[in-house]
DNA sequence: GTCTATACCACGATAGAC
DNA sequence: GTCTATCGTGGTATAGAC
């Protein structure tokens, strides 16, 4: 189809997603209007509906893209077979790095679940569960190896992920501690928390 | 002043706060309307303004009441001087019990900070900081005693609180694990995470 | 592809009757 | 203390011109 003047689909789509991510993270999904998003993108509110089904579908797309990137990056960075403690350290470092570089998406993926339709919620929960299972598998391997003492691997996985993700609530680049230092301290706590 | 028919201030006030707490936790502050709250209470929307200044002030009151109760309960339950590991276990058990019995208030206090005015936000943050300082003092004592190895007490306090509060995201009464069992496992992880 | 214009509805908050 | 009625605003989403 011939391009008309003012037609910039290739950049409006991504800009829409970036603006929505930033605004949802800053003010909350329910508090952000389509008019605000449109103003950030530089178009009128009505024009957004060329790219999304509705506001809730936009939220879903942002969450799904985030979690799929998380799983893909993890799969790409996963080391081959190794002792469980080494795999646990790798997981902790990966988790902190991934989450610290995407604070907006992380925030949304954890805070806006209530605003998804039941069908969309189920998809997001399944993706999150797949990620939790990756950590749980490491803990189970450690338990079986005898290198870890983890009475309940599911509970421990939830606890460790909550601790690691919590770094996003207080860490600021250029603050008292460097990212590397923070990573080292968290790794140490994670390792000891499940030690045998 | 003489009571008029239909005047039920003694019960409408508390009911308003209970309804707002439940609805804000379930749907989010921004997504809940004053009309919804009024319907739960059984009055018209306009009548609510006898009890609150505005919607944001209502949110602030709920958060402040929650955090002040947290600090008061902690002060009341705090044991006298004891070795740091015993104090840490006491803190972990207190934290889990307090938070598991007030999931709605906990959720709101962590998720709706963005909706407070700057002045109200400062008050809430100061209260939260006071609570974090209680845990940090325990960790510092453990470090000085030599019973714990905590390279950065502030970081460790944030990490442990994030881990403990995370129990609210997945624990359900009557599930696979009893509250006592969950508490024991968390205490074990917390203790080991900062062990020397 | 984006615009203007608008349908339709809900919002927070207030005024004044009872 | 609660009611009804309402003000002014802004919400999501769509229709149709360009």
Coordinates of C-alpha atoms (C1' of nucleotides) in Angstrom, one line a residue:
Chain A
X1 CA 0.0 0.0 0.0
X2 CA 1.3 3.4 -0.9
X3 CA 2.5 5.5 1.9
X4 CA 0.6 8.7 2.5
X5 CA 2.1 11.8 3.9
X6 CA 2.2 11.6 7.7
X7 CA 2.2 7.9 7.7
X8 CA 4.9 6.7 10.1
X9 CA 3.7 3.3 11.2
X10 CA 7.3 2.0 11.7
X11 CA 8.1 4.4 14.4
X12 CA 4.7 5.1 15.9
X13 CA 4.2 1.5 17.0
X14 CA 7.4 1.2 19.0
X15 CA 7.0 4.8 20.4
X16 CA 3.5 3.9 21.6
X17 CA 4.9 0.9 23.5
X18 CA 7.8 2.8 25.0
X19 CA 5.5 5.6 26.1
X20 CA 2.9 3.3 27.6
X21 CA 5.6 1.3 29.4
X22 CA 7.1 4.5 31.0
X23 CA 3.7 6.0 31.9
X24 CA 2.2 2.8 33.3
X25 CA 5.3 2.3 35.4
X26 CA 5.3 5.9 36.7
X27 CA 1.6 6.4 37.4
X28 CA 0.0 3.1 37.2
X29 CA -2.1 1.5 34.5
X30 CA -5.5 2.8 35.7
X31 CA -4.2 6.3 36.2
X32 CA -2.9 6.7 32.7
X33 CA -5.2 7.8 29.9
X34 CA -5.0 7.0 26.3
X35 CA -4.9 10.8 25.7
X36 CA -1.7 11.0 27.8
X37 CA 0.0 8.2 25.9
X38 CA -1.0 9.8 22.6
X39 CA 0.4 13.1 23.6
X40 CA 3.8 11.4 24.4
X41 CA 3.8 9.7 21.1
X42 CA 2.8 12.9 19.3
X43 CA -0.5 11.7 17.7
X44 CA -4.1 12.0 18.6
X45 CA -5.7 9.4 20.9
X46 CA -7.8 7.9 18.2
X47 CA -4.8 7.1 16.1
X48 CA -3.5 4.6 18.8
X49 CA -6.2 2.2 17.9
X50 CA -4.4 1.4 14.7
X51 CA -1.9 -0.4 16.8
X52 CA -3.8 -1.9 19.7
X53 CA -7.1 -3.6 20.3
X54 CA -7.8 -1.8 23.5
X55 CA -6.0 -0.4 26.6
X56 CA -6.0 -3.7 28.4
X57 CA -4.6 -5.5 25.4
X58 CA -1.8 -3.0 25.3
X59 CA -0.9 -3.8 28.9
X60 CA -1.0 -7.5 28.1
X61 CA 1.4 -7.1 25.1
X62 CA 3.9 -5.2 27.3
X63 CA 3.8 -7.8 30.0
X64 CA 4.1 -10.7 27.6
X65 CA 7.0 -9.2 25.7
X66 CA 8.8 -8.6 28.9
X67 CA 8.4 -12.2 30.2
X68 CA 9.2 -13.7 26.8
X69 CA 12.4 -11.7 26.7
X70 CA 13.2 -12.8 30.2
X71 CA 12.8 -16.5 29.3
X72 CA 14.7 -16.1 26.0
X73 CA 17.6 -14.3 27.6
X74 CA 17.8 -16.9 30.3
X75 CA 17.8 -19.7 27.9
X76 CA 20.5 -18.0 25.8
X77 CA 22.7 -17.4 28.9
X78 CA 22.2 -20.6 30.6
X79 CA 25.4 -22.5 31.2
X80 CA 25.7 -26.2 30.4
X81 CA 25.5 -28.8 33.1
X82 CA 27.3 -27.6 36.2
X83 CA 27.0 -28.2 39.9
X84 CA 23.9 -26.7 41.4
X85 CA 25.7 -24.0 43.5
X86 CA 27.3 -22.6 40.3
X87 CA 24.0 -22.6 38.5
X88 CA 22.4 -20.8 41.4
X89 CA 25.0 -18.1 41.4
X90 CA 24.5 -17.8 37.6
X91 CA 20.8 -17.5 38.1
X92 CA 21.1 -14.8 40.8
X93 CA 23.5 -12.7 38.7
X94 CA 21.4 -13.0 35.6
X95 CA 18.2 -12.1 37.5
X96 CA 19.7 -9.0 39.1
X97 CA 21.2 -7.8 35.8
X98 CA 18.1 -8.4 33.8
X99 CA 15.8 -6.8 36.3
X100 CA 18.0 -3.7 37.0
X101 CA 18.2 -2.8 33.3
X102 CA 14.4 -2.9 32.9
X103 CA 12.8 -1.4 36.0
X104 CA 9.7 -0.1 34.2
X105 CA 8.8 -3.5 32.7
X106 CA 9.5 -5.3 35.9
X107 CA 7.4 -3.0 37.9
X108 CA 4.5 -3.3 35.5
X109 CA 4.7 -7.1 35.3
X110 CA 4.5 -7.4 39.1
X111 CA 2.0 -4.7 39.8
X112 CA -0.6 -4.6 37.1
X113 CA -1.7 -8.2 37.0
X114 CA -5.1 -7.2 38.4
X115 CA -5.8 -5.2 35.3
X116 CA -5.6 -8.2 32.9
X117 CA -8.6 -10.1 31.7
X118 CA -8.8 -13.6 33.0
X119 CA -7.6 -15.1 29.7
X120 CA -4.6 -12.7 29.5
X121 CA -3.8 -13.2 33.2
X122 CA -3.5 -17.0 32.6
X123 CA -1.0 -16.5 29.8
X124 CA 1.2 -14.2 31.9
X125 CA 1.0 -16.4 35.0
X126 CA 2.1 -19.4 32.9
X127 CA 5.1 -17.5 31.6
X128 CA 6.1 -16.4 35.1
X129 CA 5.7 -19.9 36.4
X130 CA 8.1 -21.2 33.7
X131 CA 10.7 -18.8 35.0
X132 CA 10.1 -19.8 38.6
X133 CA 10.5 -23.4 37.6
X134 CA 14.0 -22.7 36.2
X135 CA 15.1 -21.7 39.7
X136 CA 13.2 -24.5 41.4
X137 CA 15.0 -27.0 39.2
X138 CA 18.4 -25.7 40.3
X139 CA 17.3 -26.0 44.0
X140 CA 16.0 -29.5 43.5
X141 CA 19.3 -30.5 41.8
X142 CA 21.2 -29.0 44.8
X143 CA 19.0 -30.9 47.2
X144 CA 19.6 -34.2 45.4
X145 CA 23.4 -33.5 45.1
X146 CA 23.5 -32.9 48.8
X147 CA 25.0 -29.4 48.2
X148 CA 21.9 -27.6 49.4
X149 CA 19.4 -28.0 52.2
X150 CA 16.1 -26.9 50.8
X151 CA 13.1 -28.5 52.6
X152 CA 10.6 -27.1 50.1
X153 CA 12.0 -26.1 46.7
X154 CA 8.9 -24.2 45.6
X155 CA 8.8 -22.1 48.6
X156 CA 12.5 -21.4 48.5
X157 CA 12.3 -20.4 44.8
X158 CA 9.5 -17.9 45.6
X159 CA 11.5 -16.5 48.5
X160 CA 14.7 -16.1 46.6
X161 CA 13.0 -14.5 43.6
X162 CA 11.2 -12.0 45.9
X163 CA 14.5 -11.1 47.6
X164 CA 16.4 -10.7 44.3
X165 CA 13.6 -8.7 42.6
X166 CA 13.5 -6.4 45.6
X167 CA 16.7 -4.9 44.5
X168 CA 14.7 -2.8 42.1
X169 CA 12.8 -1.0 44.8
X170 CA 15.9 0.6 46.3
X171 CA 18.9 0.4 44.0
X172 CA 19.9 3.6 42.2
X173 CA 22.8 3.8 39.7
X174 CA 25.5 6.0 41.1
X175 CA 24.5 5.4 44.7
X176 CA 26.5 4.2 47.6
X177 CA 27.0 0.8 46.2
X178 CA 28.0 -0.3 42.7
X179 CA 25.9 -2.7 40.8
X180 CA 28.7 -5.3 40.9
X181 CA 29.0 -4.9 44.7
X182 CA 25.3 -5.3 45.1
X183 CA 25.3 -8.4 42.9
X184 CA 28.1 -9.9 45.0
X185 CA 26.3 -9.4 48.3
X186 CA 23.0 -10.8 47.0
X187 CA 24.8 -13.8 45.6
X188 CA 26.4 -14.4 48.9
X189 CA 23.1 -14.2 50.8
X190 CA 21.3 -16.4 48.3
X191 CA 24.0 -19.0 48.4
X192 CA 24.1 -19.2 52.2
X193 CA 20.2 -19.1 52.5
X194 CA 20.0 -22.6 50.8
X195 CA 23.3 -23.9 52.0
X196 CA 23.4 -27.4 53.5
Chain B
X1 CA -25.8 17.1 69.7
X2 CA -29.0 15.2 69.3
X3 CA -28.9 12.3 66.9
X4 CA -31.2 12.5 63.9
X5 CA -32.8 9.6 62.3
X6 CA -30.5 7.9 59.9
X7 CA -27.4 9.2 61.6
X8 CA -24.9 6.3 62.1
X9 CA -21.5 8.0 62.2
X10 CA -20.1 5.4 64.6
X11 CA -20.5 2.6 62.1
X12 CA -20.2 4.4 58.8
X13 CA -16.7 5.7 59.5
X14 CA -15.2 2.2 60.1
X15 CA -17.2 0.7 57.4
X16 CA -15.9 3.2 54.9
X17 CA -12.3 2.4 55.8
X18 CA -12.9 -1.3 55.6
X19 CA -14.6 -1.1 52.2
X20 CA -11.9 1.2 50.8
X21 CA -9.1 -1.1 52.1
X22 CA -10.7 -4.1 50.5
X23 CA -11.5 -2.4 47.2
X24 CA -8.2 -0.6 46.8
X25 CA -6.4 -3.9 47.4
X26 CA -8.5 -5.8 45.0
X27 CA -8.7 -3.3 42.1
X28 CA -6.1 -0.7 42.8
X29 CA -6.6 2.9 44.1
X30 CA -7.0 4.5 40.8
X31 CA -9.5 2.0 39.5
X32 CA -11.9 2.3 42.5
X33 CA -14.5 5.1 42.4
X34 CA -16.0 6.9 45.4
X35 CA -19.4 5.6 44.1
X36 CA -18.2 2.0 44.4
X37 CA -17.0 2.6 48.0
X38 CA -20.3 4.3 48.9
X39 CA -22.3 1.4 47.5
X40 CA -20.3 -1.1 49.7
X41 CA -20.9 1.1 52.7
X42 CA -24.6 1.5 51.9
X43 CA -24.7 5.3 51.5
X44 CA -24.5 7.8 48.7
X45 CA -21.2 9.0 47.4
X46 CA -21.6 12.5 48.7
X47 CA -22.0 11.2 52.3
X48 CA -18.5 9.9 52.4
X49 CA -17.1 13.4 52.4
X50 CA -18.3 13.7 56.0
X51 CA -15.5 11.4 57.0
X52 CA -12.6 12.2 54.6
X53 CA -11.1 15.2 53.0
X54 CA -10.7 13.7 49.6
X55 CA -9.9 10.3 48.0
X56 CA -6.2 10.7 48.3
X57 CA -6.5 11.6 52.0
X58 CA -8.4 8.4 52.5
X59 CA -5.6 6.4 51.0
X60 CA -3.1 8.2 53.2
X61 CA -5.1 7.5 56.3
X62 CA -5.3 3.8 55.5
X63 CA -1.5 3.5 54.9
X64 CA -0.6 5.5 58.0
X65 CA -2.9 3.5 60.2
X66 CA -1.3 0.3 58.9
X67 CA 2.3 1.4 59.4
X68 CA 1.6 2.8 62.8
X69 CA 0.0 -0.4 63.9
X70 CA 3.0 -2.3 62.6
X71 CA 5.4 -0.2 64.6
X72 CA 3.2 -0.3 67.7
X73 CA 2.8 -4.1 67.5
X74 CA 6.5 -4.5 67.0
X75 CA 7.3 -2.3 70.0
X76 CA 4.8 -4.2 72.1
X77 CA 6.2 -7.6 71.1
X78 CA 9.8 -6.8 71.2
X79 CA 11.8 -9.0 73.6
X80 CA 14.3 -7.5 76.0
X81 CA 17.9 -7.6 75.2
X82 CA 18.9 -10.9 73.7
X83 CA 21.6 -12.2 71.3
X84 CA 21.1 -10.9 67.8
X85 CA 20.2 -14.3 66.2
X86 CA 17.3 -14.7 68.7
X87 CA 16.2 -11.2 68.0
X88 CA 16.4 -11.9 64.2
X89 CA 14.2 -15.0 64.5
X90 CA 11.7 -13.0 66.6
X91 CA 11.6 -10.3 63.9
X92 CA 11.1 -12.8 61.1
X93 CA 8.3 -14.5 62.9
X94 CA 6.6 -11.3 63.9
X95 CA 6.9 -9.9 60.3
X96 CA 5.4 -13.0 58.7
X97 CA 2.5 -13.2 61.2
X98 CA 1.7 -9.5 61.0
X99 CA 1.8 -9.4 57.2
X100 CA -0.1 -12.6 56.6
X101 CA -3.0 -11.4 58.8
X102 CA -3.4 -8.1 56.9
X103 CA -2.8 -8.9 53.2
X104 CA -5.0 -6.0 52.0
X105 CA -3.3 -3.3 54.0
X106 CA 0.2 -4.7 53.1
X107 CA -0.6 -4.7 49.5
X108 CA -1.8 -1.1 49.5
X109 CA 1.1 0.1 51.5
X110 CA 3.5 -1.3 49.0
X111 CA 1.7 -0.6 45.8
X112 CA -0.1 2.7 46.1
X113 CA 2.8 4.9 47.1
X114 CA 2.6 6.7 43.8
X115 CA -0.8 8.0 44.5
X116 CA 0.2 9.9 47.6
X117 CA 0.8 13.7 47.5
X118 CA 4.5 14.5 48.2
X119 CA 3.8 15.6 51.7
X120 CA 1.8 12.4 52.5
X121 CA 4.4 10.3 50.8
X122 CA 7.2 11.7 53.0
X123 CA 5.2 10.7 56.1
X124 CA 4.7 7.2 54.9
X125 CA 8.3 6.7 53.9
X126 CA 9.5 7.9 57.3
X127 CA 7.3 5.3 59.0
X128 CA 8.5 2.6 56.7
X129 CA 12.1 3.6 57.3
X130 CA 11.6 3.4 61.0
X131 CA 10.5 -0.2 60.6
X132 CA 13.5 -1.1 58.4
X133 CA 15.8 0.5 60.9
X134 CA 14.5 -2.0 63.5
X135 CA 15.8 -4.9 61.5
X136 CA 19.0 -3.1 60.5
X137 CA 19.8 -2.6 64.2
X138 CA 19.5 -6.3 64.8
X139 CA 21.8 -7.0 61.9
X140 CA 24.3 -4.5 63.1
X141 CA 24.3 -6.0 66.6
X142 CA 24.9 -9.4 65.1
X143 CA 27.8 -8.1 63.0
X144 CA 29.4 -6.5 66.1
X145 CA 28.8 -9.6 68.2
X146 CA 30.4 -11.7 65.5
X147 CA 27.4 -13.9 65.2
X148 CA 26.5 -12.7 61.8
X149 CA 28.4 -11.8 58.6
X150 CA 26.6 -8.8 57.0
X151 CA 28.8 -6.7 54.8
X152 CA 26.1 -4.0 54.4
X153 CA 23.4 -4.0 57.0
X154 CA 21.1 -1.6 55.1
X155 CA 21.2 -3.8 52.0
X156 CA 20.7 -6.9 54.0
X157 CA 17.7 -5.4 55.8
X158 CA 16.0 -4.5 52.5
X159 CA 16.8 -7.9 51.1
X160 CA 15.4 -9.8 54.1
X161 CA 12.2 -7.7 54.3
X162 CA 11.6 -8.2 50.6
X163 CA 12.0 -11.9 51.0
X164 CA 9.7 -12.1 54.1
X165 CA 7.0 -9.8 52.7
X166 CA 7.0 -11.9 49.5
X167 CA 5.2 -14.6 51.4
X168 CA 2.0 -12.6 50.9
X169 CA 2.1 -13.1 47.2
X170 CA 1.7 -16.8 47.2
X171 CA 0.7 -18.1 50.7
X172 CA -2.9 -19.2 51.0
X173 CA -4.5 -20.5 54.2
X174 CA -5.4 -24.2 53.8
X175 CA -2.8 -24.8 51.1
X176 CA 0.0 -27.3 50.9
X177 CA 1.9 -25.8 53.8
X178 CA 0.7 -24.6 57.2
X179 CA 1.5 -21.1 58.3
X180 CA 3.7 -22.5 61.1
X181 CA 5.7 -24.6 58.6
X182 CA 6.1 -21.6 56.3
X183 CA 7.3 -19.5 59.2
X184 CA 9.9 -22.2 60.2
X185 CA 11.3 -22.5 56.7
X186 CA 11.6 -18.7 56.2
X187 CA 13.2 -18.3 59.6
X188 CA 15.8 -20.9 58.6
X189 CA 16.6 -19.2 55.3
X190 CA 16.8 -15.7 57.0
X191 CA 19.1 -17.1 59.7
X192 CA 21.4 -18.8 57.3
X193 CA 21.5 -15.9 54.8
X194 CA 23.2 -13.6 57.3
X195 CA 25.1 -16.3 59.2
X196 CA 28.9 -15.8 59.8
Chain C
dG1 C1' -1.9 6.8 9.1
dT2 C1' -3.5 10.5 11.3
dC3 C1' -6.8 13.9 11.9
dT4 C1' -11.2 16.2 13.9
dA5 C1' -15.3 15.5 16.1
dT6 C1' -18.1 13.3 19.0
dA7 C1' -20.9 9.6 21.3
dC8 C1' -21.5 8.0 25.6
dC9 C1' -20.4 7.4 30.2
dA10 C1' -18.2 7.8 34.6
dC11 C1' -15.4 10.5 37.6
dG12 C1' -14.6 13.6 42.1
dA13 C1' -16.6 16.8 44.6
dT14 C1' -20.2 20.2 46.1
dA15 C1' -24.9 22.5 47.3
dG16 C1' -28.9 22.5 49.6
dA17 C1' -33.2 19.9 51.0
dC18 C1' -34.7 17.0 54.8
Chain D
dG1 C1' -25.9 12.4 58.6
dT2 C1' -27.7 11.2 54.4
dC3 C1' -30.1 12.3 50.5
dT4 C1' -30.9 14.0 45.5
dA5 C1' -29.2 16.7 42.0
dT6 C1' -25.7 18.6 39.6
dC7 C1' -21.3 20.9 38.0
dG8 C1' -17.3 20.5 35.4
dT9 C1' -14.1 17.4 33.7
dG10 C1' -12.1 13.7 31.6
dG11 C1' -12.5 8.7 30.4
dT12 C1' -12.4 4.9 26.2
dA13 C1' -13.5 4.2 21.9
dT14 C1' -15.5 5.0 17.2
dA15 C1' -16.8 7.4 12.6
dG16 C1' -15.6 9.5 8.7
dA17 C1' -12.8 13.2 6.4
dC18 C1' -8.3 13.9 4.3

